[in-house]
Coordinates of C-alpha atoms in Angstrom, one line a residue:
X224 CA -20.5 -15.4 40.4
X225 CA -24.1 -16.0 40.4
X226 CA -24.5 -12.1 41.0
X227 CA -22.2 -11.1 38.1
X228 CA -23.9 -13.4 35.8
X229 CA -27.4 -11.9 36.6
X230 CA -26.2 -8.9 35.8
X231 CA -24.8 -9.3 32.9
X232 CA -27.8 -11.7 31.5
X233 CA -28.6 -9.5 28.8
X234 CA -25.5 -10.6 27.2
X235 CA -24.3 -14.4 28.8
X236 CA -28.5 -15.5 27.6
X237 CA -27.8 -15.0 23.9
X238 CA -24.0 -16.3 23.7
X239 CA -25.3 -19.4 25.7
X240 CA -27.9 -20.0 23.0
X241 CA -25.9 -19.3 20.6
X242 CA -23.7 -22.0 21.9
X243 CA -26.7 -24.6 22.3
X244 CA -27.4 -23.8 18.4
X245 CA -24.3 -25.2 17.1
X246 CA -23.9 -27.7 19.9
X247 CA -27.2 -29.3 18.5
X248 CA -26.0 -29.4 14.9
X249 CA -22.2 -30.8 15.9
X250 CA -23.7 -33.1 18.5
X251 CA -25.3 -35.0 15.6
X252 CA -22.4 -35.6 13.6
X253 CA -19.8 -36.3 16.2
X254 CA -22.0 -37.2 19.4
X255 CA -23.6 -34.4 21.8
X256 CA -21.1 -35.1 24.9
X257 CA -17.6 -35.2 22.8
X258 CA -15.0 -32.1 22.4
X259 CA -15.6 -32.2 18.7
X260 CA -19.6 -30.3 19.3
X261 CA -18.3 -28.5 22.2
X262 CA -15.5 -27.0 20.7
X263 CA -16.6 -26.8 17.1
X264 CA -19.7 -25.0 18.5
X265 CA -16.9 -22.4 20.4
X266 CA -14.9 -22.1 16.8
X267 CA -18.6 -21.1 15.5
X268 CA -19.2 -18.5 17.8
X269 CA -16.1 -16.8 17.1
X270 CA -16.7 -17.1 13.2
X271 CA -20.0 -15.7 14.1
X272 CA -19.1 -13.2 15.6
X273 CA -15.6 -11.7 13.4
X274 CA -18.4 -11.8 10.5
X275 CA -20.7 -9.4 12.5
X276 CA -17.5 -6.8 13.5
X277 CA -16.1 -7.0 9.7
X278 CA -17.5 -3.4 9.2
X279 CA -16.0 -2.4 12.6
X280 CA -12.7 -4.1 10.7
X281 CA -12.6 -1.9 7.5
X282 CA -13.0 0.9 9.8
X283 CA -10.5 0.1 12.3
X284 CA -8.0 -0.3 9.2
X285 CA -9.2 3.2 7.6
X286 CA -8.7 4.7 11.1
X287 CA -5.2 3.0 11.5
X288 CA -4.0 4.3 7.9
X289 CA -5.2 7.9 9.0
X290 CA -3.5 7.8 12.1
X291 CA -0.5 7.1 10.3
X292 CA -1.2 9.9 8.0
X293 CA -1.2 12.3 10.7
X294 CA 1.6 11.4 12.4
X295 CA 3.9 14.2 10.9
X296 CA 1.2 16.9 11.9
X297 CA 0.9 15.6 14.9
X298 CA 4.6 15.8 15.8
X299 CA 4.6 19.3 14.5
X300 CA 1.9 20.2 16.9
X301 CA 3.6 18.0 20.1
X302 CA 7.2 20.3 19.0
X303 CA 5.4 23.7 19.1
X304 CA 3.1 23.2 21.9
X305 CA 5.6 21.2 24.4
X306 CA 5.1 23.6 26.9
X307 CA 1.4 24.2 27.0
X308 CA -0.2 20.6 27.0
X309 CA -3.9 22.6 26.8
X310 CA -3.2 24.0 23.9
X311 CA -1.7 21.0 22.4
X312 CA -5.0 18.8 22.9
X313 CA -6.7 21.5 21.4
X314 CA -5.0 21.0 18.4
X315 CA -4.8 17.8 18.3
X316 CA -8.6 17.6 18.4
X317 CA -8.8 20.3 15.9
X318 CA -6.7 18.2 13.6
X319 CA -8.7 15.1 14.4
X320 CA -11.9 17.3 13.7
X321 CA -10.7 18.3 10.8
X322 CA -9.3 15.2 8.8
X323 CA -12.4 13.3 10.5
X324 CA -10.3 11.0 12.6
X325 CA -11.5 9.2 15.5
X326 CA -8.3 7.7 17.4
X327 CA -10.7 5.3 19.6
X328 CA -11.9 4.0 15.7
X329 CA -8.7 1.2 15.7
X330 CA -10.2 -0.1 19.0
X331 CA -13.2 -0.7 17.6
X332 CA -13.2 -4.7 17.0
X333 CA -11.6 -5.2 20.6
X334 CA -14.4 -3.0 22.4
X335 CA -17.3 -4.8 20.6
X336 CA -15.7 -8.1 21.0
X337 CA -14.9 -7.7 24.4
X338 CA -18.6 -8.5 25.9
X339 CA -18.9 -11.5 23.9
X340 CA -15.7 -13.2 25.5
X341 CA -17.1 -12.0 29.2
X342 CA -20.5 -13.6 28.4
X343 CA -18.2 -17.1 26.9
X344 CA -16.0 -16.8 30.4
X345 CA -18.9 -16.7 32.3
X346 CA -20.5 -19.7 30.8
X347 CA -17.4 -22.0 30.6
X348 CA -17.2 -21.0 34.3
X349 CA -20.6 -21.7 34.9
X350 CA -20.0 -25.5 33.4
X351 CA -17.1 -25.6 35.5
X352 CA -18.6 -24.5 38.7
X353 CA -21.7 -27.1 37.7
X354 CA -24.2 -24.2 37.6
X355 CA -26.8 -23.0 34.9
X356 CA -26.3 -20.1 33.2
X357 CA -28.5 -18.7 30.6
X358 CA -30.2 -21.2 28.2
X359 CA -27.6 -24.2 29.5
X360 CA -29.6 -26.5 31.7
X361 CA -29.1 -29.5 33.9
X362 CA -28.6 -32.2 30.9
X363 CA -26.5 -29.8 28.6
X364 CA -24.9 -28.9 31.5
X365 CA -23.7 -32.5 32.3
X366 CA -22.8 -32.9 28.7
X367 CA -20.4 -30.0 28.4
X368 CA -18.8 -31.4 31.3
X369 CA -17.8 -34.9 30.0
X370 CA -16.5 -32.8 26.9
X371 CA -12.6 -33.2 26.7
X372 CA -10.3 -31.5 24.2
X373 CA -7.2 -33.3 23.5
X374 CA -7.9 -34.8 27.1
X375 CA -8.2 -31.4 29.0
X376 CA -12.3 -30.5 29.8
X377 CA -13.4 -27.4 28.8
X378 CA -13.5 -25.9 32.2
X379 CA -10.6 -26.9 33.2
X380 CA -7.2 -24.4 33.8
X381 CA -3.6 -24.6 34.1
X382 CA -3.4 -23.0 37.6
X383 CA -6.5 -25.4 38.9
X384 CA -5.4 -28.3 41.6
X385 CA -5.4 -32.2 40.6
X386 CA -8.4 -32.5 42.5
X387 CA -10.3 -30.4 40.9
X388 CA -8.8 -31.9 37.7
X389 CA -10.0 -35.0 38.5
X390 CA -13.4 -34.3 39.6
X391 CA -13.5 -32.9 35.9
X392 CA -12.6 -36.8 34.7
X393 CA -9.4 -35.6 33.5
X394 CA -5.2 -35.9 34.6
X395 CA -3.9 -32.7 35.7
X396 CA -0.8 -33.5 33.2
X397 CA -3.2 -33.4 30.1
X398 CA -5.0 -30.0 30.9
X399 CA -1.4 -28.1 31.7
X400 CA 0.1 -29.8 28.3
X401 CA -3.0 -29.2 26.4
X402 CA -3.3 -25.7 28.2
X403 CA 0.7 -24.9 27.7
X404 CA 0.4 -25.8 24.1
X405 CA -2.8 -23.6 23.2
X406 CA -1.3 -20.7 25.3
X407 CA 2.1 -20.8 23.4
X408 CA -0.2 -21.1 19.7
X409 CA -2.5 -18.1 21.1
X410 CA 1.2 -15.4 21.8
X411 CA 2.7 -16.9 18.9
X412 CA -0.1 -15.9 16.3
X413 CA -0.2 -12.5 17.9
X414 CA 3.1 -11.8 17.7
X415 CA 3.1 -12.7 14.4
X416 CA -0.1 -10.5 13.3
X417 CA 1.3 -7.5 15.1
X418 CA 5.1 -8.4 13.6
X419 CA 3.6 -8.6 9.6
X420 CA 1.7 -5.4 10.2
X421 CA 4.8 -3.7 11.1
X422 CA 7.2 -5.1 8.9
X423 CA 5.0 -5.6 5.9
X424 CA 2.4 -2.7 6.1
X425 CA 4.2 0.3 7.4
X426 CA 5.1 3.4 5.6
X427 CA 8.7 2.9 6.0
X428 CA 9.5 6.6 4.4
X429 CA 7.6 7.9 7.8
X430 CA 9.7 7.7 10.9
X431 CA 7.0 8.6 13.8
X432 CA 6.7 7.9 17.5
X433 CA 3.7 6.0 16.4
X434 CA 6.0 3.4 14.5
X435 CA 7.5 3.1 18.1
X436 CA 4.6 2.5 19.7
X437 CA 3.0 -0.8 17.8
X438 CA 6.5 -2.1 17.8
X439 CA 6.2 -1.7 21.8
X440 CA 2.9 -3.3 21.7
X441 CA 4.3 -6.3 19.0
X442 CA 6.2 -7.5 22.2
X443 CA 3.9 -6.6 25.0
X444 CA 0.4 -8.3 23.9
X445 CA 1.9 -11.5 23.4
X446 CA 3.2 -11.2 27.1
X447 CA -0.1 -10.2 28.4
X448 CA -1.9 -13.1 26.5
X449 CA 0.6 -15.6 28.3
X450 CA 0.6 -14.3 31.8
X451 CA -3.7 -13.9 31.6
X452 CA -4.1 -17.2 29.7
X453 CA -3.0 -19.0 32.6
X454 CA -6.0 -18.9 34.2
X455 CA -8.3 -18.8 31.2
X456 CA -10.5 -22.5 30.9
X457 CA -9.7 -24.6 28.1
X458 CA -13.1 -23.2 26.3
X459 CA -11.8 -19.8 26.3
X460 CA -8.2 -20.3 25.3
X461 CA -10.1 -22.5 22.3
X462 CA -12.6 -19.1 21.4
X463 CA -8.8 -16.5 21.7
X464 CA -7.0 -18.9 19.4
X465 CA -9.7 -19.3 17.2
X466 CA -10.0 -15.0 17.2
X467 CA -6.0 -14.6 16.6
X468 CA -6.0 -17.1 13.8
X469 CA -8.8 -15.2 12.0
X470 CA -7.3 -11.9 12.7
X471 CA -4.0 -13.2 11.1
X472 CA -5.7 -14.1 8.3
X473 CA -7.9 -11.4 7.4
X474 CA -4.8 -9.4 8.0
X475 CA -2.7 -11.3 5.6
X476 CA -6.0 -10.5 2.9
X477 CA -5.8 -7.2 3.4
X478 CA -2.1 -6.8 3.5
X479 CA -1.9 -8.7 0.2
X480 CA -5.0 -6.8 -1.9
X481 CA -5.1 -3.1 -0.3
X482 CA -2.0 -2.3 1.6
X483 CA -0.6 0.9 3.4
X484 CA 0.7 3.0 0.6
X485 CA 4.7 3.4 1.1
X486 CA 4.9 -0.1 2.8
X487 CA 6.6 -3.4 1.5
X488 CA 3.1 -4.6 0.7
X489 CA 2.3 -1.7 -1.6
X490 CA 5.8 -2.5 -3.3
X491 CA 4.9 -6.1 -3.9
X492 CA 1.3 -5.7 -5.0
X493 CA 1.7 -3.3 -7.1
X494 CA 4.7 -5.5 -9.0
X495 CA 2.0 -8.4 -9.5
X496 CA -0.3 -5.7 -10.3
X497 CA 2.0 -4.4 -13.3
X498 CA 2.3 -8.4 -14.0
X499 CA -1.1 -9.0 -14.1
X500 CA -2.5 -5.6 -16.5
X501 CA 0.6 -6.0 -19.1
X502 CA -0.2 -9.2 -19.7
X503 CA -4.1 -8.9 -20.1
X504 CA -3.8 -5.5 -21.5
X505 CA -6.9 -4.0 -18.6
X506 CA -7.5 -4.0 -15.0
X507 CA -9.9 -7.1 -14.5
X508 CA -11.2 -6.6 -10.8
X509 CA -12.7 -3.7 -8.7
X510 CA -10.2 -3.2 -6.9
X511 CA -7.5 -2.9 -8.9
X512 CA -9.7 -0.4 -10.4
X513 CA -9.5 1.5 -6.7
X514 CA -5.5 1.1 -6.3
X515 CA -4.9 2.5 -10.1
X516 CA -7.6 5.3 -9.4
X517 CA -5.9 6.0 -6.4
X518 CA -2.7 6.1 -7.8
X519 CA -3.7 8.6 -10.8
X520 CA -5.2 11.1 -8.6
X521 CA -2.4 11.8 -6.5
X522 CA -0.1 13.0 -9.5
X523 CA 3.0 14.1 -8.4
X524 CA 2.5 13.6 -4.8
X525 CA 3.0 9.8 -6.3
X526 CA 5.9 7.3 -4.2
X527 CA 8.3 5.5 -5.5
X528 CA 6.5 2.3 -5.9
X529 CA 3.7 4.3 -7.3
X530 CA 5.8 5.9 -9.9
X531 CA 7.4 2.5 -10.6
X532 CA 4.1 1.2 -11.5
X533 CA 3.5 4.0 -13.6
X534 CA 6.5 3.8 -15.4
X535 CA 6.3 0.1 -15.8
X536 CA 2.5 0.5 -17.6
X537 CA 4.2 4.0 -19.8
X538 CA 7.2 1.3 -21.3
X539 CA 4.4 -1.4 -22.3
X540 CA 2.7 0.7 -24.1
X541 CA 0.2 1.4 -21.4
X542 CA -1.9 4.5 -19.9
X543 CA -3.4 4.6 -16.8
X544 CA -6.9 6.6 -17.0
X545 CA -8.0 8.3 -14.0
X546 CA -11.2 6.1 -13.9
X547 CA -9.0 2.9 -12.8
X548 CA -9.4 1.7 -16.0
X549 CA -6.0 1.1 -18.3
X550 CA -6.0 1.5 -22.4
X551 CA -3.2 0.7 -24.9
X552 CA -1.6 4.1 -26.2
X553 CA -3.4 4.1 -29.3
X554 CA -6.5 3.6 -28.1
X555 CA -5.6 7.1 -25.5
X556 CA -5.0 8.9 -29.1
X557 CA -7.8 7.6 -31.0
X558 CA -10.4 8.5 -27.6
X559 CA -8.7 12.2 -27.7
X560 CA -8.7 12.8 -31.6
X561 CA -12.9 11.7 -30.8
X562 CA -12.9 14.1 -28.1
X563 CA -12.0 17.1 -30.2
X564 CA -8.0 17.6 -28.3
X565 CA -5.0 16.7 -29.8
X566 CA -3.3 13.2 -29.2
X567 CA -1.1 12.8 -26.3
X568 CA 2.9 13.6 -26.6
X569 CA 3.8 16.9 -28.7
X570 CA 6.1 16.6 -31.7
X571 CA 9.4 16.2 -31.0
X572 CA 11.7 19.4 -32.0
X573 CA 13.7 18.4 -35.1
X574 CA 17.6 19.4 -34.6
X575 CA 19.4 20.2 -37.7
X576 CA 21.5 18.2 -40.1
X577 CA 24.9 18.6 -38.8
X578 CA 26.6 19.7 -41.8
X579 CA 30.5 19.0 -43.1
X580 CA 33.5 21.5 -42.8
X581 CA 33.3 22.1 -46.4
X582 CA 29.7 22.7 -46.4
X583 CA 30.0 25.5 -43.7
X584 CA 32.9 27.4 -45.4
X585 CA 31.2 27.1 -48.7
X586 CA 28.3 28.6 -47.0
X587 CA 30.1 31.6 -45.4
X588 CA 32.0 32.1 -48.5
X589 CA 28.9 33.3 -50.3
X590 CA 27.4 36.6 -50.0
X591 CA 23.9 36.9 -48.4
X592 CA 22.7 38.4 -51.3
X593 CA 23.8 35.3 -53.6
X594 CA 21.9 32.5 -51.8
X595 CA 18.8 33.3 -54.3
X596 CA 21.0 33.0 -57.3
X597 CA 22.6 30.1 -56.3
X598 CA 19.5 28.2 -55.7
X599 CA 17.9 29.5 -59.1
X600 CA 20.9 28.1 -61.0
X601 CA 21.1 24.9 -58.9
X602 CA 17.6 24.5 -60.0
X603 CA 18.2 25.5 -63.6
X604 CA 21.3 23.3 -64.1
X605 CA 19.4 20.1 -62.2
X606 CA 16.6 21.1 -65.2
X607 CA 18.8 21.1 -68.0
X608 CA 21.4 18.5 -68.5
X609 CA 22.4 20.1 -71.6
X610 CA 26.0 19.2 -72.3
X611 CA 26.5 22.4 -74.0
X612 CA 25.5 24.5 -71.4
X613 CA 28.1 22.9 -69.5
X614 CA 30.4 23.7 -72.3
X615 CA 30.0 27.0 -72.0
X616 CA 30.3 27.2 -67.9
X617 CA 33.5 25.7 -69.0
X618 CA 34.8 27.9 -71.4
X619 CA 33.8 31.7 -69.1
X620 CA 36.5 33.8 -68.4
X621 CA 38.1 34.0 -65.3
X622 CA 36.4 37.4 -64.8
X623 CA 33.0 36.1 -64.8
X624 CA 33.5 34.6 -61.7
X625 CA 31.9 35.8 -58.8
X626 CA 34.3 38.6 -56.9
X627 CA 34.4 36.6 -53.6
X628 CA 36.1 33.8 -55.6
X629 CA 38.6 35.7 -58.1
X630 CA 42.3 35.4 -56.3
X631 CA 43.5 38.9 -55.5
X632 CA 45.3 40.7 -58.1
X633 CA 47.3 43.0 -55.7
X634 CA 48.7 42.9 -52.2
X635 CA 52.0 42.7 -51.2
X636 CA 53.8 38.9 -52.2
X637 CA 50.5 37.7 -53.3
X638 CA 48.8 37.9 -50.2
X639 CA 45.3 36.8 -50.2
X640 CA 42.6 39.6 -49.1
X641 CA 41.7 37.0 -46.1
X642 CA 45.7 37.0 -45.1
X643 CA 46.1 40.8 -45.4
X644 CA 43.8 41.3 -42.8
X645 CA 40.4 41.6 -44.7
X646 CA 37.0 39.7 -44.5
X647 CA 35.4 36.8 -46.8
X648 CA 32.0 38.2 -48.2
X649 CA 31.4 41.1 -45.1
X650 CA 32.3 44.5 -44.4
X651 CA 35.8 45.1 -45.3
X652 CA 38.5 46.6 -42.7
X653 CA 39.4 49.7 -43.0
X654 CA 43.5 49.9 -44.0
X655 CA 45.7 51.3 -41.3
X656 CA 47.2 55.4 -42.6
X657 CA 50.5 54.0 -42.9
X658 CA 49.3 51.7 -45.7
X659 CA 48.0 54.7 -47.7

């Protein structure tokens, strides 16, 4: 032990100081040999240290939404290339290259957290061993030993003997509740931060191998968190819950303000989204801003929730901009009539008055050469209301009238020309020889 920890100095020195920092600040308020500084100087580390690997987050997250992007290229590539497994890394790191993809990005926050939790398990083990290890002497040494959490020591594990329990001032049935209890907290809050990225922040329109996959692993890390934490000391099993509980959470943040586009979470956020800008008329924050920028730019490449939102914004008299920004319709129409382009939405096309059945044969009873006289003298009696003018359009003979409106003088029985065969106002039908 004493050989691992020199070699690994570099990293155990500065978590141990790190470790005496906090322990001095908590050992004030609560006492420097209780659980309370011991443990709350633990719970610091870890909040120390998920503050420092926040970049590494965002980038883990960008690299997880790209991998999920690819996954239909990449199944492409996996179906053509079956047979020849060179080739198919080749493409697959041509595809990577190309949509500058780094698959080893979503292990980014494990890998750099991973010495920090090697350094802690080496100076728990160090208290519980009674050896010095980095900046932890003799008295701080003997102080983290009379710690106790819930009853269980800090160095103390499920799988250790009574004896050693006891030499710790502690009953071996405290430490394996106490240890049973944070073991069962530690799988259950990964299982549920793997479970609400699945089911909340998944493209479900994208059925992949991938999907497979983290629903494997949903199952299989909190198994592997069980079986190891069993011989974890009390100290470490306090910094692993600690780290779940703040992954959960900064999960649930992200899951809630900048979900996976095509997941649940996009669905809901952007209905209190559409909530939120039709009732105060803008979007308020930055990254609404983003999402609604986003969402413009894509265009018909749009989802369902996407166009819902769109939609939604269009029937409240709303317009999305491509800047993120939203503006009332008029205020679109005023900001293009400035601009020097014509306001948004063409006229609509005007259909035609339907018009009656007596309208229509009145209209193909006249002659296309009459419709100019017939508006002149609808104009000319509208003028005049002359009742002797009307008089006299009384008194005209019956030969006046136009020819299309005289009854026919001759035909066989009084046949009408429209009966005998012949046209109303067009080209008349030539009469069969026999008539002749």
């Amino acid at each position: 032990m004493d050989t691992i920890a020199s070699l690994f100095s570099f990293i155990t020195t500065p978590v141990s100081w790190v470790i005496v920092q906090f322990h001095s600040v908590y050992g004030k308020i609560f006492g420097p040999d209780t659980g309370w500084a011991w443990g709350l100087s633990i719970v610091s580390l870890v909040i120390l240290i998920r503050i420092c690997l926040i970049p590494l987050f965002v980038k883990q997250i960008k690299a997880t939404r790209a991998m999920q992007t690819l996954q239909p290229e990449m199944k492409k590539i996996q179906e053509r290339y079956k047979n020849d497994k060179q080739r198919q890394s080749e493409e697959m790191m041509k595809l990577y290259k190309e949509s500058g993809t780094n698959p080893l990005s979503s292990c980014l926050p494990i890998l750099a957290q991973s010495p920090f939790f090697f350094a802690l398990y080496h100076v728990l083990n160090g208290i519980a061993t009674g050896s010095t290890i980095g900046v932890i002497n003799e008295s701080l040494l003997a102080s983290a030993r009379k710690a106790h959490i819930f009853g269980a020591p800090l160095a103390a594990k499920f799988t250790d003997g009574s004896s050693k329990v006891e030499a710790l001032g502690a009953s071996l049935t405290d430490v394996r509740v106490v240890t049973a209890i944070m073991i069962v907290l530690m799988s259950a809050s990964q299982f549920y931060t793997q479970r609400q990225l699945m089911t909340k922040n998944v493209d479900t329109t994208v059925k992949t191998p991938f999907m497979q996959q983290q629903k494997m692993l949903m199952y299989v890390f909190p198994v592997m968190f069980a079986v190891f934490g069993i011989n974890f000391p009390v100290g470490v099993l306090v910094y692993w819950l600690t780290t779940n509980v703040w992954t959960m959470g900064q999960q649930m943040y992200v899951i809630r303000n900048n979900p996976t586009p095509g997941s649940k979470a996009q669905a809901a956020y952007l209905e209190r989204l559409t909530k939120h800008v039709t009732h105060h008329g803008k979007t308020r924050r930055r990254s609404e801003k983003t999402i609604v920028k986003a969402i413009v730019a894509k265009g018909r490449d749009r989802n369902e929730f996407e166009r819902t939102f769109i939609n939604a914004l269009t029937k409240a008299g709303l317009t999305a901009q491509a800047d993120g920004t939203v503006v009332t319709g008029e205020a679109q129409a005023v900001a293009q009539t400035e601009d020097g382009v014509t306001a948004t939405g063409a006229a609509k096309r005007q259909q035609p008055k339907r018009q009656s059945k007596a309208q229509r044969q009145s209209g193909a009873a006249k002659a296309p050469g009459d419709s100019t006289s017939d508006s002149s003298d609808s104009s000319d009696s509208a003028d005049s209301a002359d009742t002797t003018t009307s008089l006299e359009k009384a008194d005209e003979p019956q030969d006046a009238k136009p020819a299309a409106q005289q009854a026919p003088k001759g035909g066989s029985n009084g046949r009408s020309r429209a009966q005998s065969g012949q046209r109303k106002g067009g080209p008349q039908r030539p009469k069969s020889p026999s008539k002749k």
